[in-house]
Amino acid sequence: MAQTIGFIGLGIMGRPMAKNLLKAGHPVVVHSRSQGPVDELVGAGAKRASSAKEVAGQVDVLITMLPNSPEVELVALGSDGIIQGASNGEGASNGEGAKKGLLFLDMSTISPLVSQKVGKALGAKGVRMLDAPVSGGEKGAIDAALSIMVGGEKADFDAALPIFQALGKTITHLGPLGAGGFTKLANQIIVAVNLTALGEALTLARKAGLDRALTLKALGGGLAASKCLEQKTPNYVAGTYNPGFKIDLHFKDLGLIMESSRALGVPLPCTAVVQELFNALRVKGKGGLDHSGVITLLEELAGMPNPS
C-alpha cells in the first residue's frame, strides 16, 4: 500500500510536486498558508489539514517546501508544529502530533545549520529528518525532473528514495543532515552567476544590434550552453520575466550563501557582486520577477529599456 504523504507549502514549486505525488498513487494530506492551492489539490484528490500538527498526525512521510529557515522552524518546532504531541516517538495518528517513526523531508532551501538544529530537536521525539533541497525550477517540478540533494542517514534516504523518484530524476545522497543544504547553496551560486553572465552577454549582443533568438541559438550550441540558457530562452526572447523562481527567493538564497561562506572562511567575490545586483532589483520593486530578470537591470545600466 502506498505511503500517506503530508505536503506543507504549495507555492510555485510545491503545488506541482504535490500533484506528482498524487499521480504516483500516494494519498496526500496538504496544508498551506494560501487556501487557493489547497483547494486545487483537494480538487485533485488530496485531503485538507488545518495545521502542520494535524498533517503530521495522519501521514507516514511529511514534506515541507517553504520559503526560508524561520518558516521551517515554525512548522517543525512551533506551538502547532510537527513536534507537538510527539513524545519520544509515541505520537498519535489522530491529528494530535507526529506519528511514531515519521520521516520528515524538508525540501526547502534554508540554512543547513537550521536543518541540523531542527533535525536534532525532532530526533529527540522520534521523528527522522532529511534535508533535501531541489533544483530545476518550476518546469522541473512540473515535469518531475528535479535534482534532489539529500543529507541525512543513509537508511532514511533509502526509505525516502521511492518518493523522491516521483519528484525528480537526479537524486543524490551527499552525507549527513545539512549536506543537502550546502550542496544547494553551491548550486545557487552557479545559477545566480550564470544568469547574470547571460544577462551581460545578451545585453552586449542587443546593443551590438544582434537578433536575440539567433544569438541564443548560437550560444546554446557551444561551450556557453547551460540549463539556465535552455530554460530561460523563452523569457529572453519575449522580454518578459514571469516567475519560475523569484528574484526575492534567490536573493534570500544568496544571503544564506554569504552567511555560510563567512562562517566557513570562503571568499565569494563574484557571488557578492551578484547579490548586490539582486538587491538593487528588489529596491526597484522587481523582486517578483523571475531570476532571469536580472538582465533588465543590466539593460537599464546600458541605457536600453526592456524590449517587451
Coordinates of C-alpha atoms in Angstrom, one line a residue:
M1 CA 0.0 0.0 0.0
A2 CA 1.3 3.5 -0.9
Q3 CA 2.5 5.6 2.0
T4 CA 0.4 8.5 3.0
I5 CA 2.4 11.7 2.4
G6 CA 1.9 15.1 4.0
F7 CA 2.8 18.2 2.0
I8 CA 3.2 21.7 3.5
G9 CA 3.9 24.7 1.3
L10 CA 2.0 24.8 -2.0
G11 CA 3.8 27.6 -3.9
I12 CA 5.3 27.7 -7.4
M13 CA 7.3 24.6 -6.6
G14 CA 5.3 22.8 -4.0
R15 CA 2.0 22.7 -5.9
P16 CA 3.2 20.7 -8.9
M17 CA 5.3 18.5 -6.6
A18 CA 2.3 17.5 -4.6
K19 CA 0.3 16.8 -7.8
N20 CA 3.1 14.5 -8.9
L21 CA 2.8 12.5 -5.6
L22 CA -1.0 12.2 -6.3
K23 CA -0.2 11.0 -9.8
A24 CA 2.2 8.4 -8.4
G25 CA -0.7 6.9 -6.3
H26 CA 0.1 8.3 -2.9
P27 CA -2.7 9.6 -0.6
V28 CA -1.7 13.2 0.1
V29 CA -2.6 15.5 3.0
V30 CA -1.9 19.2 2.3
H31 CA -1.6 22.4 4.3
S32 CA -0.5 25.8 3.1
R33 CA -0.8 29.4 4.1
S34 CA -2.7 30.3 0.9
Q35 CA -6.0 28.4 0.5
G36 CA -6.3 28.6 -3.3
P37 CA -3.6 26.0 -3.9
V38 CA -5.1 23.8 -1.1
D39 CA -8.5 23.9 -2.8
E40 CA -6.8 23.0 -6.1
L41 CA -5.0 20.0 -4.6
V42 CA -8.2 18.9 -2.7
G43 CA -10.0 19.0 -6.0
A44 CA -7.3 16.7 -7.4
G45 CA -7.8 14.2 -4.7
A46 CA -5.8 15.4 -1.7
K47 CA -7.1 15.7 1.9
R48 CA -7.0 19.1 3.6
A49 CA -5.5 19.8 7.1
S50 CA -5.6 22.9 9.1
S51 CA -2.1 22.8 10.7
A52 CA 1.3 21.2 10.5
K53 CA 0.4 19.3 13.6
E54 CA -2.7 17.9 12.0
V55 CA -0.8 16.9 8.9
A56 CA 1.9 15.1 11.0
G57 CA -0.7 13.0 12.8
Q58 CA -2.1 11.5 9.6
V59 CA 1.0 10.6 7.5
D60 CA 3.9 8.3 7.2
V61 CA 6.1 10.9 5.4
L62 CA 5.9 14.7 5.7
I63 CA 7.4 17.1 3.1
T64 CA 7.8 20.8 3.5
M65 CA 8.5 23.2 0.7
L66 CA 8.8 26.6 2.4
P67 CA 10.4 29.9 1.7
N68 CA 13.1 30.2 4.4
S69 CA 14.5 29.0 7.7
P70 CA 12.0 30.7 10.0
E71 CA 9.1 29.1 8.3
V72 CA 10.6 25.6 8.5
E73 CA 11.4 26.1 12.2
L74 CA 7.9 27.3 12.9
V75 CA 6.3 24.4 11.0
A76 CA 8.6 21.8 12.6
L77 CA 9.0 23.1 16.2
G78 CA 6.3 25.7 16.7
S79 CA 3.3 25.6 19.0
D80 CA 1.1 24.0 16.3
G81 CA 4.0 22.2 14.6
I82 CA 5.2 18.7 13.8
I83 CA 6.9 18.3 17.2
Q84 CA 3.8 18.9 19.2
G85 CA 2.3 15.7 20.6
A86 CA 5.3 13.6 19.6
S87 CA 6.7 12.3 22.8
N88 CA 9.7 10.1 22.2
G89 CA 8.2 8.8 19.0
E90 CA 4.9 7.9 20.6
G91 CA 2.8 10.4 18.8
A92 CA -0.8 9.7 17.8
S93 CA -2.4 9.1 14.5
N94 CA -5.5 11.3 15.0
G95 CA -4.2 14.7 14.3
E96 CA -2.5 15.1 17.8
G97 CA 1.1 15.3 16.6
A98 CA 3.7 13.3 14.7
K99 CA 3.2 9.6 14.3
K100 CA 5.8 7.2 15.6
G101 CA 8.5 6.8 13.0
L102 CA 7.5 9.8 11.0
L103 CA 10.0 10.6 8.2
F104 CA 10.3 14.4 7.7
L105 CA 11.7 15.6 4.3
D106 CA 12.4 19.3 4.2
M107 CA 12.8 20.1 0.5
S108 CA 13.1 23.9 1.2
T109 CA 16.3 25.8 0.6
I110 CA 17.3 27.0 4.1
S111 CA 20.3 27.4 6.3
P112 CA 22.0 24.0 6.7
L113 CA 22.7 24.9 10.3
V114 CA 19.0 25.4 10.9
S115 CA 18.3 22.0 9.3
Q116 CA 20.7 20.4 11.8
K117 CA 19.0 22.2 14.7
V118 CA 15.5 21.1 13.6
G119 CA 16.7 17.6 13.0
K120 CA 18.2 17.3 16.5
A121 CA 15.0 18.6 18.2
L122 CA 12.8 16.3 16.1
G123 CA 15.1 13.3 16.6
A124 CA 14.6 13.6 20.4
K125 CA 10.9 13.0 19.7
G126 CA 11.4 10.0 17.4
V127 CA 11.0 11.9 14.1
R128 CA 13.6 11.2 11.4
M129 CA 14.7 14.0 9.1
L130 CA 16.4 14.5 5.8
D131 CA 17.2 17.9 4.2
A132 CA 16.5 17.5 0.5
P133 CA 16.5 20.9 -1.3
V134 CA 15.9 20.8 -5.1
S135 CA 17.0 22.5 -8.3
G136 CA 15.2 22.6 -11.6
G137 CA 12.7 25.4 -11.1
E138 CA 9.0 25.3 -11.8
K139 CA 9.5 23.3 -15.1
G140 CA 11.5 20.7 -13.2
A141 CA 8.8 20.5 -10.6
I142 CA 6.0 20.1 -13.1
D143 CA 8.0 17.5 -15.1
A144 CA 9.1 15.6 -12.1
A145 CA 12.6 16.2 -13.3
L146 CA 14.1 17.9 -10.3
S147 CA 17.7 17.4 -9.0
I148 CA 17.3 16.5 -5.3
M149 CA 20.2 16.9 -3.0
V150 CA 19.9 14.9 0.2
G151 CA 21.5 15.0 3.6
G152 CA 20.8 12.6 6.5
E153 CA 21.1 9.0 7.5
K154 CA 21.5 6.5 4.6
A155 CA 18.8 4.3 5.9
D156 CA 16.3 7.2 5.9
F157 CA 17.5 8.2 2.4
D158 CA 16.8 4.6 1.2
A159 CA 13.3 4.7 2.7
A160 CA 12.5 8.0 1.0
L161 CA 14.0 7.2 -2.4
P162 CA 10.7 5.9 -4.0
I163 CA 9.1 9.2 -3.0
F164 CA 12.0 11.3 -4.4
Q165 CA 11.7 9.3 -7.6
A166 CA 8.2 10.6 -8.1
L167 CA 9.5 14.1 -7.9
G168 CA 12.9 14.1 -9.6
K169 CA 15.4 12.5 -11.9
T170 CA 18.8 13.2 -10.3
I171 CA 18.7 12.1 -6.6
T172 CA 21.9 12.2 -4.7
H173 CA 22.7 11.3 -1.1
L174 CA 25.5 13.6 -0.1
G175 CA 26.2 12.9 3.5
P176 CA 24.8 13.7 7.0
L177 CA 22.0 16.2 7.7
G178 CA 22.9 19.6 6.3
A179 CA 24.9 18.2 3.3
G180 CA 21.9 18.6 1.0
G181 CA 21.6 22.3 2.0
F182 CA 25.3 23.1 1.5
T183 CA 25.1 21.5 -2.0
K184 CA 22.0 23.5 -2.8
L185 CA 23.8 26.7 -1.8
A186 CA 26.7 25.8 -4.2
N187 CA 24.1 25.2 -6.9
Q188 CA 22.5 28.6 -6.3
I189 CA 25.9 30.3 -6.7
I190 CA 26.3 28.8 -10.1
V191 CA 22.7 29.6 -11.2
A192 CA 22.9 33.2 -10.0
V193 CA 26.2 33.9 -11.6
N194 CA 25.2 32.1 -14.8
L195 CA 22.0 34.1 -15.1
T196 CA 24.0 37.4 -14.5
A197 CA 26.6 36.4 -17.1
L198 CA 23.8 35.6 -19.6
G199 CA 22.2 38.9 -18.9
E200 CA 25.5 40.7 -19.6
A201 CA 26.2 38.7 -22.7
L202 CA 22.7 39.3 -24.2
T203 CA 22.8 43.0 -23.3
L204 CA 26.1 43.4 -25.1
A205 CA 24.7 41.4 -28.1
R206 CA 21.5 43.5 -28.2
K207 CA 23.4 46.8 -28.1
A208 CA 25.5 45.5 -31.0
G209 CA 22.3 45.0 -33.0
L210 CA 22.2 41.2 -32.9
D211 CA 19.0 39.2 -33.1
R212 CA 18.3 37.8 -29.6
A213 CA 16.8 34.5 -30.7
L214 CA 19.7 33.8 -33.1
T215 CA 22.2 34.8 -30.5
L216 CA 20.8 32.4 -28.0
K217 CA 20.8 29.6 -30.6
A218 CA 24.4 30.2 -31.4
L219 CA 25.4 30.4 -27.7
G220 CA 23.4 27.2 -26.9
G221 CA 25.4 25.2 -29.4
G222 CA 28.8 25.8 -27.8
L223 CA 30.6 25.8 -24.5
A224 CA 28.4 28.6 -23.3
A225 CA 25.4 26.3 -23.3
S226 CA 23.7 25.6 -20.0
K227 CA 20.4 24.6 -18.4
C228 CA 19.9 28.2 -17.5
L229 CA 20.2 29.3 -21.1
E230 CA 18.0 26.4 -22.2
Q231 CA 15.2 27.0 -19.7
K232 CA 15.2 30.8 -19.8
T233 CA 15.4 31.3 -23.6
P234 CA 11.7 31.9 -23.9
N235 CA 11.9 34.7 -21.2
Y236 CA 14.8 36.4 -23.0
V237 CA 13.2 36.2 -26.5
A238 CA 9.9 37.5 -25.2
G239 CA 11.5 40.1 -22.9
T240 CA 9.0 39.0 -20.2
Y241 CA 10.1 37.5 -16.9
N242 CA 7.2 35.9 -15.2
P243 CA 8.4 34.0 -12.2
G244 CA 9.5 30.4 -12.3
F245 CA 11.8 31.3 -9.4
K246 CA 11.5 34.8 -8.0
I247 CA 14.4 37.2 -7.6
D248 CA 13.2 37.6 -4.0
L249 CA 13.8 34.0 -3.2
H250 CA 17.1 33.8 -5.0
F251 CA 18.2 36.9 -3.0
K252 CA 17.3 35.0 0.1
D253 CA 19.5 32.1 -1.0
L254 CA 22.3 34.5 -1.7
G255 CA 22.1 35.7 1.8
L256 CA 22.3 32.1 3.1
I257 CA 25.3 31.6 0.8
M258 CA 27.2 34.6 2.1
E259 CA 26.4 33.7 5.7
S260 CA 27.7 30.2 5.2
S261 CA 30.8 31.4 3.3
R262 CA 31.8 33.7 6.2
A263 CA 31.2 31.0 8.8
L264 CA 33.4 28.6 6.7
G265 CA 36.0 31.2 5.7
V266 CA 35.4 31.0 2.0
P267 CA 35.6 34.3 0.0
L268 CA 33.0 34.5 -2.8
P269 CA 33.7 37.7 -4.7
C270 CA 31.6 37.0 -7.8
T271 CA 28.6 36.0 -5.7
A272 CA 28.9 39.1 -3.6
V273 CA 28.6 41.3 -6.7
V274 CA 25.6 39.3 -7.9
Q275 CA 24.0 39.6 -4.5
E276 CA 24.1 43.4 -4.8
L277 CA 22.6 43.3 -8.3
F278 CA 19.7 41.2 -7.0
N279 CA 19.4 43.6 -4.0
A280 CA 19.2 46.6 -6.5
L281 CA 16.4 44.8 -8.4
R282 CA 14.4 44.4 -5.2
V283 CA 14.9 48.1 -4.3
K284 CA 13.5 48.9 -7.7
G285 CA 10.4 46.8 -7.0
K286 CA 11.4 43.9 -9.3
G287 CA 11.7 41.2 -6.6
G288 CA 8.7 39.4 -8.0
L289 CA 10.3 38.8 -11.4
D290 CA 11.9 35.5 -12.4
H291 CA 15.6 35.5 -11.5
S292 CA 16.5 35.6 -15.2
G293 CA 15.1 39.2 -14.9
V294 CA 18.5 40.3 -13.7
I295 CA 19.0 41.2 -17.3
T296 CA 16.5 44.1 -17.0
L297 CA 18.8 45.8 -14.6
L298 CA 21.8 45.3 -16.9
E299 CA 19.9 46.6 -19.9
E300 CA 18.9 49.7 -17.9
L301 CA 22.6 50.3 -16.9
A302 CA 23.4 50.1 -20.6
G303 CA 20.8 52.7 -21.4
M304 CA 18.5 50.2 -23.1
P305 CA 14.8 49.9 -22.0
N306 CA 13.3 46.4 -21.7
P307 CA 12.2 45.4 -25.3
S308 CA 8.8 43.9 -24.2

